[in-house]
Amino acid sequence: MSGRPRGVRTARVAVAAVLPGELALAACLVAGVRPPGWALAGAEALVLVVLLLEAWVLRSLYVAARARGADRRAARRSAVQEAVPVTVRRLVLHELRALASLGRWVRRGTHGVRPGDHAAAYTGPQTAMMYGLLFVMVVETVVLALLIPWPVVHRVILVLDLYGVVLVLALHAACVTRPHVVRPDGSLRIRYGALFDLAVPPDAVASVRVDRRYPEGSLITLSEDGVLDLIVGSQTSVTLELNRPLPFTRPLGATEEAHTIRFHADDPRALVSALRQPA
């Protein structure tokens, strides 16, 4: 592109390079696996450097757009779209939504649940695991604070560890405040925190049943025959058969289709009953 500020390509490549590592660490946290402290610190330090580079490039793009006559809002949008890949924008949006869930959690509020809806929690299998992970992270933070003798390194590690604690709390808070929802008209909203959100219209539901399974795989797993598993704590408890393939969006924006959805609810019988008996 003519007139593109220097560094745009470098910034995009840098973000694309660190994204797989950041996603792997996030997956570990969701699964309850605590990576070594040096891995977290190194990854977050690298992300910080890339973010500083992104900030510099964004400012250059913003100034260039303003010079071409764009208003402030249009200049900001143009800068972000040009400098930041879509996958990164979605990842940051998920993280911001998770952090916003902390306030909603403190207020005991829920997202997207209206009067007359049936809200179905799904955090039971992961709650103890999350709190155990938080305990280990806090202990590690205290131990590192006592062992690291260099003040600057100590402050950086402390900030990164504290952010890790907040992020784990935010991931769990997003799951607590964003339950599955059955509407009075028989529609269903299947969610996992801020990472996954699928609306199932009532005319797409062929059958639903309580069906406890312990599948292997990551949080969102799609088989070759179109069976989508949304796994919480290594289990699912509800099987939803569809009468037509339904598209869903993965956390980073890829769209696929499923004809059967297996997901977890802490009280699967109540959810199945609510879905079978719309008002």
Short mmCIF file of C-alpha atoms in Angstrom, two decimals:
data_model
loop_
_atom_site.label_atom_id
_atom_site.label_comp_id
_atom_site.label_asym_id
_atom_site.label_seq_id
_atom_site.Cartn_x
_atom_site.Cartn_y
_atom_site.Cartn_z
CA MET A 1 0.00 0.00 0.00
CA SER A 2 1.41 3.40 -1.00
CA GLY A 3 2.27 5.60 1.95
CA ARG A 4 2.10 2.79 4.48
CA PRO A 5 4.23 3.69 7.54
CA ARG A 6 7.34 1.61 8.08
CA GLY A 7 6.97 -1.24 10.52
CA VAL A 8 3.42 -2.36 9.65
CA ARG A 9 4.57 -5.63 8.10
CA THR A 10 7.01 -6.23 10.96
CA ALA A 11 4.29 -5.61 13.54
CA ARG A 12 1.85 -7.97 11.85
CA VAL A 13 4.50 -10.70 11.55
CA ALA A 14 5.50 -10.24 15.20
CA VAL A 15 1.92 -10.55 16.39
CA ALA A 16 1.35 -13.63 14.25
CA ALA A 17 4.54 -15.16 15.66
CA VAL A 18 3.67 -14.72 19.34
CA LEU A 19 -0.04 -15.60 18.96
CA PRO A 20 0.40 -19.42 18.95
CA GLY A 21 2.40 -19.26 22.19
CA GLU A 22 -0.14 -16.98 23.84
CA LEU A 23 -2.97 -19.31 22.79
CA ALA A 24 -1.08 -22.33 24.13
CA LEU A 25 -0.65 -20.65 27.51
CA ALA A 26 -4.34 -19.68 27.60
CA ALA A 27 -5.30 -23.28 26.77
CA CYS A 28 -3.10 -24.50 29.62
CA LEU A 29 -4.80 -22.15 32.07
CA VAL A 30 -8.28 -23.23 30.95
CA ALA A 31 -7.24 -26.88 31.30
CA GLY A 32 -5.85 -26.27 34.78
CA VAL A 33 -2.21 -26.81 33.79
CA ARG A 34 0.20 -24.33 35.35
CA PRO A 35 3.16 -23.65 32.99
CA PRO A 36 6.56 -22.97 34.59
CA GLY A 37 6.99 -19.45 35.93
CA TRP A 38 9.83 -18.72 33.49
CA ALA A 39 7.61 -19.70 30.56
CA LEU A 40 4.82 -17.36 31.64
CA ALA A 41 7.21 -14.51 32.38
CA GLY A 42 9.07 -14.93 29.09
CA ALA A 43 5.89 -15.19 27.04
CA GLU A 44 4.27 -12.18 28.64
CA ALA A 45 7.48 -10.14 28.33
CA LEU A 46 7.59 -10.99 24.62
CA VAL A 47 3.94 -10.02 24.25
CA LEU A 48 4.69 -6.71 25.98
CA VAL A 49 7.45 -5.93 23.48
CA VAL A 50 5.15 -6.76 20.57
CA LEU A 51 2.39 -4.59 22.05
CA LEU A 52 4.78 -1.66 22.30
CA LEU A 53 5.69 -2.16 18.63
CA GLU A 54 1.99 -2.35 17.75
CA ALA A 55 1.31 0.88 19.66
CA TRP A 56 4.02 2.69 17.71
CA VAL A 57 2.70 1.41 14.38
CA LEU A 58 -0.91 2.22 15.30
CA ARG A 59 0.04 5.78 16.14
CA SER A 60 1.82 6.14 12.78
CA LEU A 61 -1.20 4.78 10.90
CA TYR A 62 -3.57 7.00 12.87
CA VAL A 63 -1.51 10.12 12.07
CA ALA A 64 -1.39 9.14 8.39
CA ALA A 65 -5.17 8.60 8.25
CA ARG A 66 -5.80 11.96 9.92
CA ALA A 67 -3.48 13.61 7.41
CA ARG A 68 -5.65 12.15 4.63
CA GLY A 69 -8.70 13.86 6.15
CA ALA A 70 -10.33 11.02 8.11
CA ASP A 71 -12.09 11.89 11.35
CA ARG A 72 -10.77 10.49 14.64
CA ARG A 73 -13.12 7.49 14.80
CA ALA A 74 -12.49 6.48 11.19
CA ALA A 75 -8.74 6.97 11.63
CA ARG A 76 -8.68 4.71 14.71
CA ARG A 77 -10.69 2.00 12.93
CA SER A 78 -8.49 2.16 9.83
CA ALA A 79 -5.30 1.95 11.91
CA VAL A 80 -6.47 -1.06 13.88
CA GLN A 81 -7.73 -2.93 10.81
CA GLU A 82 -4.47 -2.38 8.94
CA ALA A 83 -1.99 -3.11 11.75
CA VAL A 84 -3.70 -5.80 13.82
CA PRO A 85 -4.67 -9.21 12.33
CA VAL A 86 -8.29 -10.30 12.81
CA THR A 87 -7.29 -13.22 15.03
CA VAL A 88 -5.43 -10.92 17.39
CA ARG A 89 -8.35 -8.49 17.54
CA ARG A 90 -10.68 -11.33 18.48
CA LEU A 91 -8.27 -12.64 21.12
CA VAL A 92 -7.97 -9.21 22.73
CA LEU A 93 -11.76 -8.79 22.62
CA HIS A 94 -12.26 -12.13 24.40
CA GLU A 95 -9.76 -11.10 27.07
CA LEU A 96 -11.43 -7.71 27.61
CA ARG A 97 -14.84 -9.37 27.91
CA ALA A 98 -13.44 -11.80 30.45
CA LEU A 99 -11.94 -8.96 32.49
CA ALA A 100 -15.25 -7.09 32.37
CA SER A 101 -16.92 -10.22 33.77
CA LEU A 102 -15.05 -9.72 37.06
CA GLY A 103 -17.22 -6.71 37.91
CA ARG A 104 -20.38 -8.56 36.91
CA TRP A 105 -19.30 -11.51 39.06
CA VAL A 106 -18.80 -9.27 42.10
CA ARG A 107 -22.31 -7.83 41.56
CA ARG A 108 -23.69 -11.40 41.17
CA GLY A 109 -25.02 -10.45 37.77
CA THR A 110 -25.36 -12.49 34.58
CA HIS A 111 -24.93 -11.64 30.93
CA GLY A 112 -27.69 -12.26 28.40
CA VAL A 113 -30.24 -13.73 30.84
CA ARG A 114 -33.70 -12.14 30.72
CA PRO A 115 -36.76 -12.63 32.93
CA GLY A 116 -38.39 -15.96 32.08
CA ASP A 117 -35.18 -17.52 30.78
CA HIS A 118 -33.69 -20.70 32.23
CA ALA A 119 -30.00 -20.17 33.04
CA ALA A 120 -27.89 -23.32 33.22
CA ALA A 121 -24.50 -23.18 34.95
CA TYR A 122 -21.65 -25.35 33.66
CA THR A 123 -18.65 -24.45 35.85
CA GLY A 124 -18.97 -27.31 38.36
CA PRO A 125 -16.25 -29.59 36.91
CA GLN A 126 -13.68 -26.80 36.65
CA THR A 127 -14.26 -24.72 39.80
CA ALA A 128 -12.00 -26.70 42.16
CA MET A 129 -9.36 -26.95 39.44
CA MET A 130 -9.41 -23.18 38.86
CA TYR A 131 -9.11 -22.35 42.55
CA GLY A 132 -6.31 -24.88 42.93
CA LEU A 133 -4.50 -23.26 40.02
CA LEU A 134 -4.97 -19.84 41.61
CA PHE A 135 -3.51 -21.10 44.89
CA VAL A 136 -0.42 -22.43 43.13
CA MET A 137 0.02 -19.16 41.24
CA VAL A 138 -0.24 -17.07 44.42
CA VAL A 139 2.29 -19.30 46.21
CA GLU A 140 4.66 -19.05 43.28
CA THR A 141 4.32 -15.26 43.27
CA VAL A 142 5.23 -15.07 46.96
CA VAL A 143 8.17 -17.47 46.57
CA LEU A 144 9.58 -15.56 43.60
CA ALA A 145 9.19 -12.29 45.50
CA LEU A 146 11.42 -13.73 48.22
CA LEU A 147 13.99 -15.34 45.93
CA ILE A 148 14.60 -12.77 43.19
CA PRO A 149 17.25 -10.29 44.37
CA TRP A 150 17.09 -7.81 41.44
CA PRO A 151 14.47 -5.07 42.03
CA VAL A 152 13.66 -4.44 38.36
CA VAL A 153 13.27 -8.14 37.53
CA HIS A 154 11.30 -8.61 40.72
CA ARG A 155 8.81 -5.88 39.75
CA VAL A 156 8.36 -7.23 36.22
CA ILE A 157 7.78 -10.79 37.43
CA LEU A 158 5.39 -9.54 40.12
CA VAL A 159 3.29 -7.61 37.60
CA LEU A 160 3.18 -10.57 35.20
CA ASP A 161 2.27 -13.03 37.96
CA LEU A 162 -0.45 -10.77 39.30
CA TYR A 163 -1.85 -10.36 35.81
CA GLY A 164 -1.85 -14.14 35.44
CA VAL A 165 -3.87 -14.45 38.65
CA VAL A 166 -6.35 -11.82 37.43
CA LEU A 167 -6.64 -13.53 34.03
CA VAL A 168 -7.47 -16.93 35.57
CA LEU A 169 -10.09 -15.28 37.78
CA ALA A 170 -11.48 -13.46 34.74
CA LEU A 171 -11.74 -16.67 32.69
CA HIS A 172 -13.69 -18.32 35.49
CA ALA A 173 -15.81 -15.22 36.12
CA ALA A 174 -16.78 -15.13 32.44
CA CYS A 175 -17.98 -18.73 32.68
CA VAL A 176 -19.97 -18.05 35.86
CA THR A 177 -21.66 -14.91 34.51
CA ARG A 178 -22.32 -16.27 31.00
CA PRO A 179 -24.36 -19.46 31.56
CA HIS A 180 -26.21 -21.46 28.95
CA VAL A 181 -29.66 -19.95 28.37
CA VAL A 182 -32.97 -21.58 27.36
CA ARG A 183 -35.50 -19.00 26.14
CA PRO A 184 -39.26 -19.39 26.67
CA ASP A 185 -39.67 -19.94 22.90
CA GLY A 186 -37.42 -23.02 23.03
CA SER A 187 -34.27 -21.43 21.64
CA LEU A 188 -30.96 -22.29 23.28
CA ARG A 189 -27.77 -20.30 23.76
CA ILE A 190 -24.72 -22.50 24.39
CA ARG A 191 -21.69 -20.68 25.81
CA TYR A 192 -18.30 -21.03 27.37
CA GLY A 193 -17.31 -17.77 29.01
CA ALA A 194 -16.40 -15.14 26.45
CA LEU A 195 -14.78 -17.69 24.13
CA PHE A 196 -17.79 -19.49 22.66
CA ASP A 197 -21.38 -18.41 22.00
CA LEU A 198 -23.80 -20.36 19.79
CA ALA A 199 -27.49 -19.57 19.34
CA VAL A 200 -29.63 -22.61 18.47
CA PRO A 201 -33.11 -21.72 17.10
CA PRO A 202 -36.00 -23.91 18.25
CA ASP A 203 -36.72 -25.21 14.74
CA ALA A 204 -33.16 -26.59 14.50
CA VAL A 205 -33.56 -28.90 17.51
CA ALA A 206 -34.37 -32.51 16.59
CA SER A 207 -33.86 -34.04 20.05
CA VAL A 208 -32.08 -33.41 23.33
CA ARG A 209 -31.14 -35.80 26.10
CA VAL A 210 -29.01 -36.20 29.20
CA ASP A 211 -25.91 -38.04 28.05
CA ARG A 212 -22.82 -37.94 30.25
CA ARG A 213 -19.58 -38.52 28.38
CA TYR A 214 -15.86 -38.05 29.05
CA PRO A 215 -14.37 -37.18 25.66
CA GLU A 216 -10.73 -36.44 24.97
CA GLY A 217 -9.66 -33.28 23.26
CA SER A 218 -9.48 -29.53 23.71
CA LEU A 219 -12.26 -27.21 24.83
CA ILE A 220 -13.86 -27.12 21.37
CA THR A 221 -13.50 -30.36 19.39
CA LEU A 222 -15.24 -31.12 16.08
CA SER A 223 -15.15 -34.66 14.73
CA GLU A 224 -15.04 -35.52 11.05
CA ASP A 225 -18.72 -36.53 11.12
CA GLY A 226 -19.85 -33.14 12.47
CA VAL A 227 -20.11 -33.84 16.21
CA LEU A 228 -19.12 -30.78 18.24
CA ASP A 229 -17.89 -31.37 21.79
CA LEU A 230 -17.75 -28.35 24.11
CA ILE A 231 -15.77 -29.93 26.92
CA VAL A 232 -15.71 -28.60 30.50
CA GLY A 233 -13.56 -30.43 33.03
CA SER A 234 -13.10 -33.35 30.58
CA GLN A 235 -16.83 -34.04 30.35
CA THR A 236 -20.11 -33.29 28.60
CA SER A 237 -23.57 -34.10 29.96
CA VAL A 238 -26.10 -33.04 27.29
CA THR A 239 -26.39 -34.25 23.70
CA LEU A 240 -28.30 -32.05 21.26
CA GLU A 241 -29.24 -33.53 17.90
CA LEU A 242 -29.98 -31.02 15.14
CA ASN A 243 -32.21 -31.48 12.13
CA ARG A 244 -29.86 -29.43 9.97
CA PRO A 245 -26.18 -28.47 10.12
CA LEU A 246 -25.65 -25.37 12.24
CA PRO A 247 -22.68 -23.02 11.74
CA PHE A 248 -20.62 -22.01 14.76
CA THR A 249 -17.66 -19.69 15.21
CA ARG A 250 -14.44 -20.71 16.91
CA PRO A 251 -12.77 -18.24 19.30
CA LEU A 252 -10.41 -16.88 16.61
CA GLY A 253 -13.09 -16.50 13.95
CA ALA A 254 -13.03 -19.73 11.92
CA THR A 255 -16.55 -20.88 11.01
CA GLU A 256 -17.54 -24.55 10.83
CA GLU A 257 -20.73 -26.62 10.95
CA ALA A 258 -22.05 -29.23 13.36
CA HIS A 259 -25.11 -31.48 13.26
CA THR A 260 -24.72 -32.78 16.84
CA ILE A 261 -23.61 -30.74 19.85
CA ARG A 262 -22.45 -32.25 23.13
CA PHE A 263 -21.91 -29.84 26.00
CA HIS A 264 -21.94 -29.73 29.80
CA ALA A 265 -24.52 -28.39 32.25
CA ASP A 266 -24.25 -28.78 36.02
CA ASP A 267 -27.95 -29.77 36.12
CA PRO A 268 -28.49 -31.39 32.72
CA ARG A 269 -31.96 -32.71 33.54
CA ALA A 270 -33.26 -29.22 34.31
CA LEU A 271 -31.84 -27.88 31.05
CA VAL A 272 -33.27 -30.75 28.99
CA SER A 273 -36.66 -30.33 30.66
CA ALA A 274 -36.70 -26.58 29.98
CA LEU A 275 -35.76 -27.16 26.34
CA ARG A 276 -38.44 -29.80 25.83
CA GLN A 277 -41.21 -27.67 27.34
CA PRO A 278 -41.10 -24.19 25.79
CA ALA A 279 -43.76 -21.74 26.93
#
